Structure formats: structure tokens, C-alpha cells
Coordinates of C-alpha atoms in Angstrom, one line a residue:
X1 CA 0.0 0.0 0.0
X2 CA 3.1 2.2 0.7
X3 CA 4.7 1.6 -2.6
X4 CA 1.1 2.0 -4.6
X5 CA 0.8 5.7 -3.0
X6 CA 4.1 6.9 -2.9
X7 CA 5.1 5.5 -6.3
X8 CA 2.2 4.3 -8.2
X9 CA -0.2 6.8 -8.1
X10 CA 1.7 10.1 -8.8
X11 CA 3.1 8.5 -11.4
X12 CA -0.7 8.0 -12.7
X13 CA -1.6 11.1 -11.9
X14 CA 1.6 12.4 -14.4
X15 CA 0.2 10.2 -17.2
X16 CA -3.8 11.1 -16.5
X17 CA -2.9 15.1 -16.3
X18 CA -1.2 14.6 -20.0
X19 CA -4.1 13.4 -21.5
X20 CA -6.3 16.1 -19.2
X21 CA -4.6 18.2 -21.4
X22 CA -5.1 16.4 -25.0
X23 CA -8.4 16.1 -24.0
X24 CA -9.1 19.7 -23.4
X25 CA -8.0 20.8 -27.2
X26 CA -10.8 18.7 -28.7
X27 CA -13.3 21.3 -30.3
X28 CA -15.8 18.9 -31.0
X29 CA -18.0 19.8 -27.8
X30 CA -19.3 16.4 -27.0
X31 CA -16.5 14.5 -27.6
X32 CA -14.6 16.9 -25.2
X33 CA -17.3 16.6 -22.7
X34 CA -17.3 12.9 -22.7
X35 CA -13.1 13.0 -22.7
X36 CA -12.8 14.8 -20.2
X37 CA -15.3 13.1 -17.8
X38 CA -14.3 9.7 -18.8
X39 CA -10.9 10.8 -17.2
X40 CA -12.3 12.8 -14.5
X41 CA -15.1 10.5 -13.1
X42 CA -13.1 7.1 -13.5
X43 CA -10.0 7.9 -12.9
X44 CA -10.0 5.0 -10.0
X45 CA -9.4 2.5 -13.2
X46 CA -6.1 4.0 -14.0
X47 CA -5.0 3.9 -10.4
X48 CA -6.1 0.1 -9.8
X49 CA -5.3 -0.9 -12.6
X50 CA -1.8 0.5 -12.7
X51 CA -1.3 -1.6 -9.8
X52 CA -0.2 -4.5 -12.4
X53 CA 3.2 -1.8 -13.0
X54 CA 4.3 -4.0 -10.1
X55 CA 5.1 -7.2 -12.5
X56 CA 6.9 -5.1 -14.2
X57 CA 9.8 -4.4 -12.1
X58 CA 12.1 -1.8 -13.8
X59 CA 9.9 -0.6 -16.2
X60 CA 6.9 -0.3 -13.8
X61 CA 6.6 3.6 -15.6
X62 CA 6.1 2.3 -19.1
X63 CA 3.2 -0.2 -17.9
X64 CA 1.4 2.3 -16.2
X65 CA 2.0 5.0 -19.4
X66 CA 0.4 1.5 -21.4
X67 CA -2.4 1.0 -18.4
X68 CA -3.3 4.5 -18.4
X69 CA -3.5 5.3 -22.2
X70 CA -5.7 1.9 -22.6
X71 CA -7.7 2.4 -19.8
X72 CA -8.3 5.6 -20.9
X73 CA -9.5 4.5 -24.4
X74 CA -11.9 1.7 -22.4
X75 CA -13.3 4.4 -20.1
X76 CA -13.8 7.2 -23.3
X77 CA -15.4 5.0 -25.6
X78 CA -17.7 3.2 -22.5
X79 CA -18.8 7.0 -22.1
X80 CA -19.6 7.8 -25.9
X81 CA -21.7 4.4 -25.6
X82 CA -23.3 5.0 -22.5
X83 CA -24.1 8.6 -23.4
X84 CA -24.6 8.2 -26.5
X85 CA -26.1 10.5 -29.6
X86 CA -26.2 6.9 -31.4
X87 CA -27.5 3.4 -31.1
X88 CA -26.0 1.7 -33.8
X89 CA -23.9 -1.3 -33.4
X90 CA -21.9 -0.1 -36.1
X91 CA -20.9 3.0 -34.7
X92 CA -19.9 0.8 -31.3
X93 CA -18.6 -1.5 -33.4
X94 CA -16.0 1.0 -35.0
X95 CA -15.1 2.7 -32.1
X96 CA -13.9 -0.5 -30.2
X97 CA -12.0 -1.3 -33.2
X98 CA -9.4 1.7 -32.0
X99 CA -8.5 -1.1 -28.5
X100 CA -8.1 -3.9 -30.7
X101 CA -5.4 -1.5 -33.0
X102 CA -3.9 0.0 -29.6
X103 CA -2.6 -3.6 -29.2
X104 CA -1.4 -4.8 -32.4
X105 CA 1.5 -2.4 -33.1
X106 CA 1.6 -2.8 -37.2
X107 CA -2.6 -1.8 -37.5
X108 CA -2.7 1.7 -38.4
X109 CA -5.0 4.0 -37.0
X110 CA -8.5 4.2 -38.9
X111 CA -11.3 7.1 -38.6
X112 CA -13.0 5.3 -35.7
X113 CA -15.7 7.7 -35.5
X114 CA -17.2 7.0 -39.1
X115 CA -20.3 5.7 -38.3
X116 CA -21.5 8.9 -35.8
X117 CA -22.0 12.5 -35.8
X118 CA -19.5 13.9 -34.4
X119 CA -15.9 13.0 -36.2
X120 CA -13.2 15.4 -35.1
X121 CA -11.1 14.8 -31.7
X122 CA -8.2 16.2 -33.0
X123 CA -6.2 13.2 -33.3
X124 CA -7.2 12.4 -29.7
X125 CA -8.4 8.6 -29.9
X126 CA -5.4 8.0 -32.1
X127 CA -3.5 9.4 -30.0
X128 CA -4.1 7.2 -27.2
X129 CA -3.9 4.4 -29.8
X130 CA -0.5 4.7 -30.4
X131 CA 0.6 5.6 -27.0
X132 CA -0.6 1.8 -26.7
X133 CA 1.3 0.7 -29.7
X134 CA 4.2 2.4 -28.8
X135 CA 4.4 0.5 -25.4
X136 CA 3.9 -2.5 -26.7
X137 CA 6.3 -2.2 -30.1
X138 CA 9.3 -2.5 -27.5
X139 CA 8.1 -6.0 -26.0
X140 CA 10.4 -8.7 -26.9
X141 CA 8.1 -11.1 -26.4
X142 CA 4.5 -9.8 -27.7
X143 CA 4.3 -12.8 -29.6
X144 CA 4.1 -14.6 -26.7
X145 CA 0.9 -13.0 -25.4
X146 CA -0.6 -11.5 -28.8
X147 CA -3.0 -14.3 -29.1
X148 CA -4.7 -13.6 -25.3
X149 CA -4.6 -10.1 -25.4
X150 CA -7.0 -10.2 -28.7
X151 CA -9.1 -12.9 -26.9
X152 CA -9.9 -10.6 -24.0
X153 CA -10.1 -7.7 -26.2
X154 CA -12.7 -9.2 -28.6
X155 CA -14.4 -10.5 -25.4
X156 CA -14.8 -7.0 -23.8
X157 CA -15.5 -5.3 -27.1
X158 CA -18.3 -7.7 -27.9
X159 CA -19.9 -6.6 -24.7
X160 CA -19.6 -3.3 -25.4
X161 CA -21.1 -3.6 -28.2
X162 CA -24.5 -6.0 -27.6
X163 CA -25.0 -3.6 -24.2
X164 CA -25.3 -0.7 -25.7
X165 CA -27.6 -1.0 -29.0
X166 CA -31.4 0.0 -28.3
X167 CA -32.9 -1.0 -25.3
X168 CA -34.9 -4.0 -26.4
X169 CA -32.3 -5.8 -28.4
X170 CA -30.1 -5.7 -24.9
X171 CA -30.9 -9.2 -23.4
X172 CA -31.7 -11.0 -26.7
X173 CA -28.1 -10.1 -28.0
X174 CA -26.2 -10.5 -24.9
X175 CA -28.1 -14.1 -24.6
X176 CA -27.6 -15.6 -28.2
X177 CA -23.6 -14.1 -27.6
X178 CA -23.0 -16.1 -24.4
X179 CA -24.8 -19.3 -26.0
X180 CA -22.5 -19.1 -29.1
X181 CA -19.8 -20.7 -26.8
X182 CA -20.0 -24.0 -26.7
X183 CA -17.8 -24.6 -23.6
X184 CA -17.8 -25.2 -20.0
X185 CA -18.6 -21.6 -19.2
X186 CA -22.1 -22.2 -20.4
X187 CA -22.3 -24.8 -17.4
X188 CA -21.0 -22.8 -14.6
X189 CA -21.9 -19.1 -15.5
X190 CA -25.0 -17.5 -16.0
X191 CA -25.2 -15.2 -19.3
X192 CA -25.0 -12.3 -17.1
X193 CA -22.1 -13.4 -15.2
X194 CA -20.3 -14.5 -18.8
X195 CA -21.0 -10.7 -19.6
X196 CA -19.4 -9.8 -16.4
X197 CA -16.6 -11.4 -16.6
X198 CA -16.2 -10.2 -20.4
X199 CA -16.0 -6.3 -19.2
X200 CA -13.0 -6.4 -17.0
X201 CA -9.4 -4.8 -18.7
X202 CA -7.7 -6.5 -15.9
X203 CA -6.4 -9.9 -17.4
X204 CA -4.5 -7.0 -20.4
X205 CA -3.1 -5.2 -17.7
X206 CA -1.5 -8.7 -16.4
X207 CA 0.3 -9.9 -19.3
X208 CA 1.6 -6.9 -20.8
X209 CA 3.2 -6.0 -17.2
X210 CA 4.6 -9.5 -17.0
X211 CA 5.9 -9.3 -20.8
X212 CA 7.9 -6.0 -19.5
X213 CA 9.4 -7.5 -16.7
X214 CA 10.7 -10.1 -18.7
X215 CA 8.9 -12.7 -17.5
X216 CA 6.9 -14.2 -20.4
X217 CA 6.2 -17.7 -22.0
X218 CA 3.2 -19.1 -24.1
X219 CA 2.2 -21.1 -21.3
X220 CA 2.3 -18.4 -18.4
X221 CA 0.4 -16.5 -21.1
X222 CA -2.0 -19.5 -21.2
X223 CA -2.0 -20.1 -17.7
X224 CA -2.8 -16.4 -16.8
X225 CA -5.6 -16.4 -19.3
X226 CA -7.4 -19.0 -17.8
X227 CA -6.9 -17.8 -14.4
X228 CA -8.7 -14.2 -14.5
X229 CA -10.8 -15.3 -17.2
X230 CA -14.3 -16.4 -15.8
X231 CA -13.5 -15.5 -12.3
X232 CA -11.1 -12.7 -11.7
X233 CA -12.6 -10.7 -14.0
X234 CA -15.8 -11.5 -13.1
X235 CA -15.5 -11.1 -9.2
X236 CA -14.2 -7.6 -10.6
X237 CA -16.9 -5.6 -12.3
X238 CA -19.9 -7.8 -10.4
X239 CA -18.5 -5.6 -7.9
X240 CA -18.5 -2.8 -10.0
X241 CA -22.1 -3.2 -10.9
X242 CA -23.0 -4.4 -7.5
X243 CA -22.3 -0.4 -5.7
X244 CA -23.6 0.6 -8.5
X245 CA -27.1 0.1 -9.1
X246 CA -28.7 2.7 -7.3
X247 CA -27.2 4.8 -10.0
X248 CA -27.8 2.7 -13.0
X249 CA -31.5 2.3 -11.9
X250 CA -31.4 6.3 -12.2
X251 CA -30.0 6.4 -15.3
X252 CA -31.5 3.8 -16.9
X253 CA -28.6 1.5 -17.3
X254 CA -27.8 -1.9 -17.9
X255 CA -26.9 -3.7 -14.2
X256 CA -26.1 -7.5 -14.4
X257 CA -26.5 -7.6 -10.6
X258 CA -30.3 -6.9 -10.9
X259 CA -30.6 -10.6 -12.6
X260 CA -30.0 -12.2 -9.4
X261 CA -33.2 -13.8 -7.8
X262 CA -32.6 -12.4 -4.5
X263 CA -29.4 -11.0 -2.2
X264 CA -29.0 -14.9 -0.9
X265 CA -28.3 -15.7 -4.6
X266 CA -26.0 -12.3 -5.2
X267 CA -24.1 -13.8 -1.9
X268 CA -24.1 -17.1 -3.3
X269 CA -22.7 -16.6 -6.7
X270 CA -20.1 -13.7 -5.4
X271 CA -18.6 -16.5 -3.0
X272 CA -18.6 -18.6 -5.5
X273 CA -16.7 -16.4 -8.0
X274 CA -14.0 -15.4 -5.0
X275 CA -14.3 -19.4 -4.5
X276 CA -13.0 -19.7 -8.1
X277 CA -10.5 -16.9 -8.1
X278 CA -8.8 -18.3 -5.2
X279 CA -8.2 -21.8 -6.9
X280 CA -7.5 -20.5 -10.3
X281 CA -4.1 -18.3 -9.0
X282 CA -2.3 -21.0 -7.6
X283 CA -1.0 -22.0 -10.9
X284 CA 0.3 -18.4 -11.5
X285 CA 3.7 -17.6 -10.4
X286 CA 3.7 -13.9 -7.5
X287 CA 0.2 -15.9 -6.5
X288 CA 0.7 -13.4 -3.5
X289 CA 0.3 -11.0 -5.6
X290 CA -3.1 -12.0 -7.0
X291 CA -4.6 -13.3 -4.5
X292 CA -3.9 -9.7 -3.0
X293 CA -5.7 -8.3 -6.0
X294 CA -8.3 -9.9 -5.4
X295 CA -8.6 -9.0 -1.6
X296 CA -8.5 -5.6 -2.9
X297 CA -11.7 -5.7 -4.9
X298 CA -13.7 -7.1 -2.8
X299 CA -12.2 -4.9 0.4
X300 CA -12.2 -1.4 -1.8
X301 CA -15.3 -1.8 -3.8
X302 CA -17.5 -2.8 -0.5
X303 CA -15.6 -0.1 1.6
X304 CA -17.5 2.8 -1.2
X305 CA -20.2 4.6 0.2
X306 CA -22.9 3.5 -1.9
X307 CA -22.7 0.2 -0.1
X308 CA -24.7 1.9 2.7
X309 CA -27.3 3.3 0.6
X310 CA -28.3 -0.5 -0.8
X311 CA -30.6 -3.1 0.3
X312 CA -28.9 -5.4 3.1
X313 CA -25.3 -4.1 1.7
X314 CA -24.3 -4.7 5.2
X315 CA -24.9 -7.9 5.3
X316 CA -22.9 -8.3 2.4
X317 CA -20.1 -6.4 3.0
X318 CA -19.7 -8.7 6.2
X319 CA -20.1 -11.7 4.3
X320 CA -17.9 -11.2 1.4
X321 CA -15.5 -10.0 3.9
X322 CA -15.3 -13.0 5.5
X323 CA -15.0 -15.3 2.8
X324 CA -12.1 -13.4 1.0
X325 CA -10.2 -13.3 3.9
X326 CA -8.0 -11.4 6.6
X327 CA -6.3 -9.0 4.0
X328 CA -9.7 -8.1 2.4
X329 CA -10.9 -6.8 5.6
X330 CA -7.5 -4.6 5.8
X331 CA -8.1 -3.1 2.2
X332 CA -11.7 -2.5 3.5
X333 CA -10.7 -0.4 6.8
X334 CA -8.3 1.2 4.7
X335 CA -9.9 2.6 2.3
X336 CA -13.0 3.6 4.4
X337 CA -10.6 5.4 6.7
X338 CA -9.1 7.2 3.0
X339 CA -13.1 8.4 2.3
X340 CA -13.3 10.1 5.6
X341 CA -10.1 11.8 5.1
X342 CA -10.2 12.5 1.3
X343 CA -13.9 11.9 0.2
X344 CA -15.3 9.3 -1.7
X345 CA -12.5 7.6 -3.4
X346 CA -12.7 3.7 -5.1
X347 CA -10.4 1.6 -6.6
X348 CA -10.9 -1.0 -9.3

């Protein structure tokens, strides 16, 4: 926690007030509006996130200028969707294409905005793009983890794409996409917890900061795959969605957490998912490490303060608590002793 304060986070705040400033020359109003917010309201991505910069050893400053820049692209384009002045698939479509260029380093940059309004960002999202490419141009061994980092990619931006399109089409889309795989997932996950698991960036963030500190093989590639894909992820932004659905029932937006039967069931299936993570990181090498991430999502997330405005949140705080363990509870005090002293702060 030290080294993540001092180090870690100044460094993110370097990388975030760079783009801050990109982000103010767009003239396009709306895009500008939805750049900067993207940065400004979810700015707790970049800083979890960055915690990966810790595999990286030395070059823990170029994962984070990678994390950042691709987080940043995730949380801007999750804005022009959620907000948006279009519900075409082929406009969502497009724009995810720019994450799947930011990490193939020979794919040029393409007008990503073709199929909306608004076009001009001043070279921003290609910008961001090639930070990305950039980053990972100096890996020697992409080739090792190219063939994940697409599969997560096309996973997320398949979401992206089937949650946003008109309102209707939603559950029909996001059902016929999680029953076009023909695997075990279909027998352990429901479609909304496949979805889940499909949103997180953090599986990315771990194999390009183990490719930078050196420390990089097909199978560990493989092997780290498998291990925050269902699970990790998935234990990830259900607690994302979980603190939020006050807000998402305000807004009108999609909330996988609301397809539970009942809290017993939400308590059920979120053990089950920590369950899951805690077996699938033994066969990953710094499994300290990850099982510490995972502590820290469940202690962070539960210590916001929109746990307390939620139906029996209480009760679930205390029970997730429990069943993640000692360290989770620590994360938990911690950060609610950082909202009293800095207001409401969350890490993801």
C-alpha cells in the first residue's frame, strides 16, 4: 500500500494530467465533454489498474504510461456508448476497433468515428492508440501474449457492443452471444455473469506488465488467461455493478447484478466467483500477488459509500469480507478510513 501511494499513483496522476490536457484541445463539444469526464469520473481505473506496474519491475513507468493510455481509451469509448447520440452497433462496433489497434503495433489508425455525428477529436483517440502501440512495439516477447490479449479484447468489445444497442435488443443479443460458446462456461456461468466477466481490462493489464518485466512464455500467457478469465474478471466488475445500481436504476442502465433472484443468490454466486479466483491463482507464479488483488476488490469496492445506501449491503459487506479473507478486511478499513479523510475515493 506504501509503494502503490508513494510510487504508483503520482506516477498516474503524471500520465492522467497529460491526456487532461489532450483532451481539453478537442473542439468537438461532446467529444470533449465525454473526454474529459471519462478521465475525471473514472479515474480510479487508471490507479487500480496501474497496480499491475508491479510485475513489471524496472519498467513499472512504461506499464502504467500503457495502463493509463488503454484504460483511458476503455473508459472514453464506455462514455460515448453509454451517453450516447447513437445506437447503432456499427458505430460501437467502429469505435472499439481503435483497443483492438492499440494492441497490435503494425494496425494503423483508422477514422473510428465513421459511423456517428461527431468525427473530429483532434487526433485524440489516435493518439491514445499509439501511445498503446508504442508500449507494446518495445516488447520482446509480444508474440508470446498477442493471441490472449486479442481474446480478451474481442471478449470485452463484444460486450460493449451487444449492451449498448437499443434497449430491447439488450438481453436478446447478450443471450444468443453467451450461448454461441460452446464450452464449459455455459455450465458454470449464467449469461449475465459470462457478460461480467467479459468487461474487465484486468487480465490485459497482467500480461503486458509480466511481458515488461521479462517474465513471459506461451504457457504463463496461457496459464494467466485462464486464471482471470471467468473469475477474476468476473469477481471484478460484479462488484462494480454491484455499488452501483442505485445509479444505474437512475439512469436507466444496464446492471447485471439486478438478474439475481434475491441477495442470498447475489451472496451465493459472489462467494462462488471469489471461490473460483482463489483456486485458479495458484497456478500463476507472484500468486501473492493475486490473491492480493483480489482482496482488494472485494475490500475497496465494499468499503464505497454506496454500499450503505443498498438493500442489506451490510450484510454483504460482512459476508464477502469473511469469505475473501483477513487481507480483504484490511483493504476495507483502509480505504474507508481514506473516504473520511479524502472523500469518496474507489479503486478497481
Amino acid at each position: 500500500m506504501s509503494y502503490v501511494y508513494s510510487k504508483v499513483f503520482p506516477r498516474v496522476k503524471k500520465e492522467l494530467d497529460y491526456w487532461i490536457q489532450q483532451a481539453r484541445r478537442i473542439e468537438n463539444p461532446e467529444l470533449k465533454t465525454q473526454a474529459l469526464a471519462s478521465i475525471t469520473e473514472k479515474k480510479f481505473h487508471c490507479q487500480g489498474g496501474s497496480v499491475y506496474s508491479i510485475l513489471a519491475k524496472k519498467r513499472w513507468p512504461d506499464a502504467i504510461r500503457f495502463i493509463v493510455a488503454y484504460q483511458t481509451i476503455s473508459d472514453y469509448l464506455d462514455n460515448l456508448c453509454d451517453r450516447s447520440t447513437s445506437l447503432d452497433p456499427k458505430d460501437f462496433r467502429m469505435l472499439h476497433q481503435a483497443m483492438e489497434d492499440a494492441l497490435t503495433p503494425n494496425n494503423e489508425v483508422k477514422n473510428y468515428y465513421k459511423y456517428r455525428q461527431e468525427q473530429d477529436d483532434g487526433g485524440y483517440l489516435a493518439a491514445l492508440v499509439k501511445t498503446c502501440q508504442n508500449s507494446l512495439s518495445t516488447l520482446e516477447h509480444y508474440s508470446a501474449i498477442q493471441k490472449q490479449l486479442l481474446q480478451l479484447e474481442r471478449l470485452y468489445s463484444d460486450l460493449q457492443v451487444h449492451k449498448h444497442v437499443v434497449e430491447q435488443e439488450r438481453i436478446p443479443r447478450l443471450k444468443a452471444w453467451f450461448n454461441s460458446f460452446k464450452s464449459q462456461w455455459t455450465m458454470s456461468l449464467h449469461w449475465y455473469e459470462f457478460s461480467a466477466s467479459s468487461g474487465s481490462t484486468l487480465g490485459i493489464f497482467c500480461l503486458v506488465s509480466y511481458a515488461m518485466g521479462g517474465k513471459m512464455t506461451e504457457q504463463l500467457a496461457e496459464d494467466i488467461c485462464k486464471s482471470y478469465f471467468p473469475y477474476m474478471q468476473g469477481l471484478h466488475i460484479l462488484l462494480d455493478y454491484y455499488i452501483d445500481q442505485q445509479e444505474d436504476l437512475n439512469e436507466g442502465d444496464l446492471n447485471f447484478c439486478n438478474y439475481y433472484v434475491n441477495n442470498d443468490q447475489l451472496i451465493e454466486r459472489f462467494i462462488y466467483f471469489i471461490d473460483q479466483t482463489k483456486k485458479q491463482i495458484q497456478r500463476l507464479p507472484n500468486k501473492h500477488f493475486h490473491e492480493m488483488i483480489y482482496n482488494g476488490l472485494v475490500g475497496l469496492y465494499l468499503a464505497d459509500p454506496k454500499v450503505r445506501r443498498l438493500d442489506s449491503g451490510g450484510k454483504v459487506t460482512k459476508v464477502l469480507l469473511q469469505a475473501s479473507g483477513r487481507r480483504s478486511s484490511f483493504f476495507h478499513l483502509n480505504a474507508k478510513a481514506y473516504n473520511k479523510l479524502k472523500g469518496k475515493y474507489r479503486v478497481s
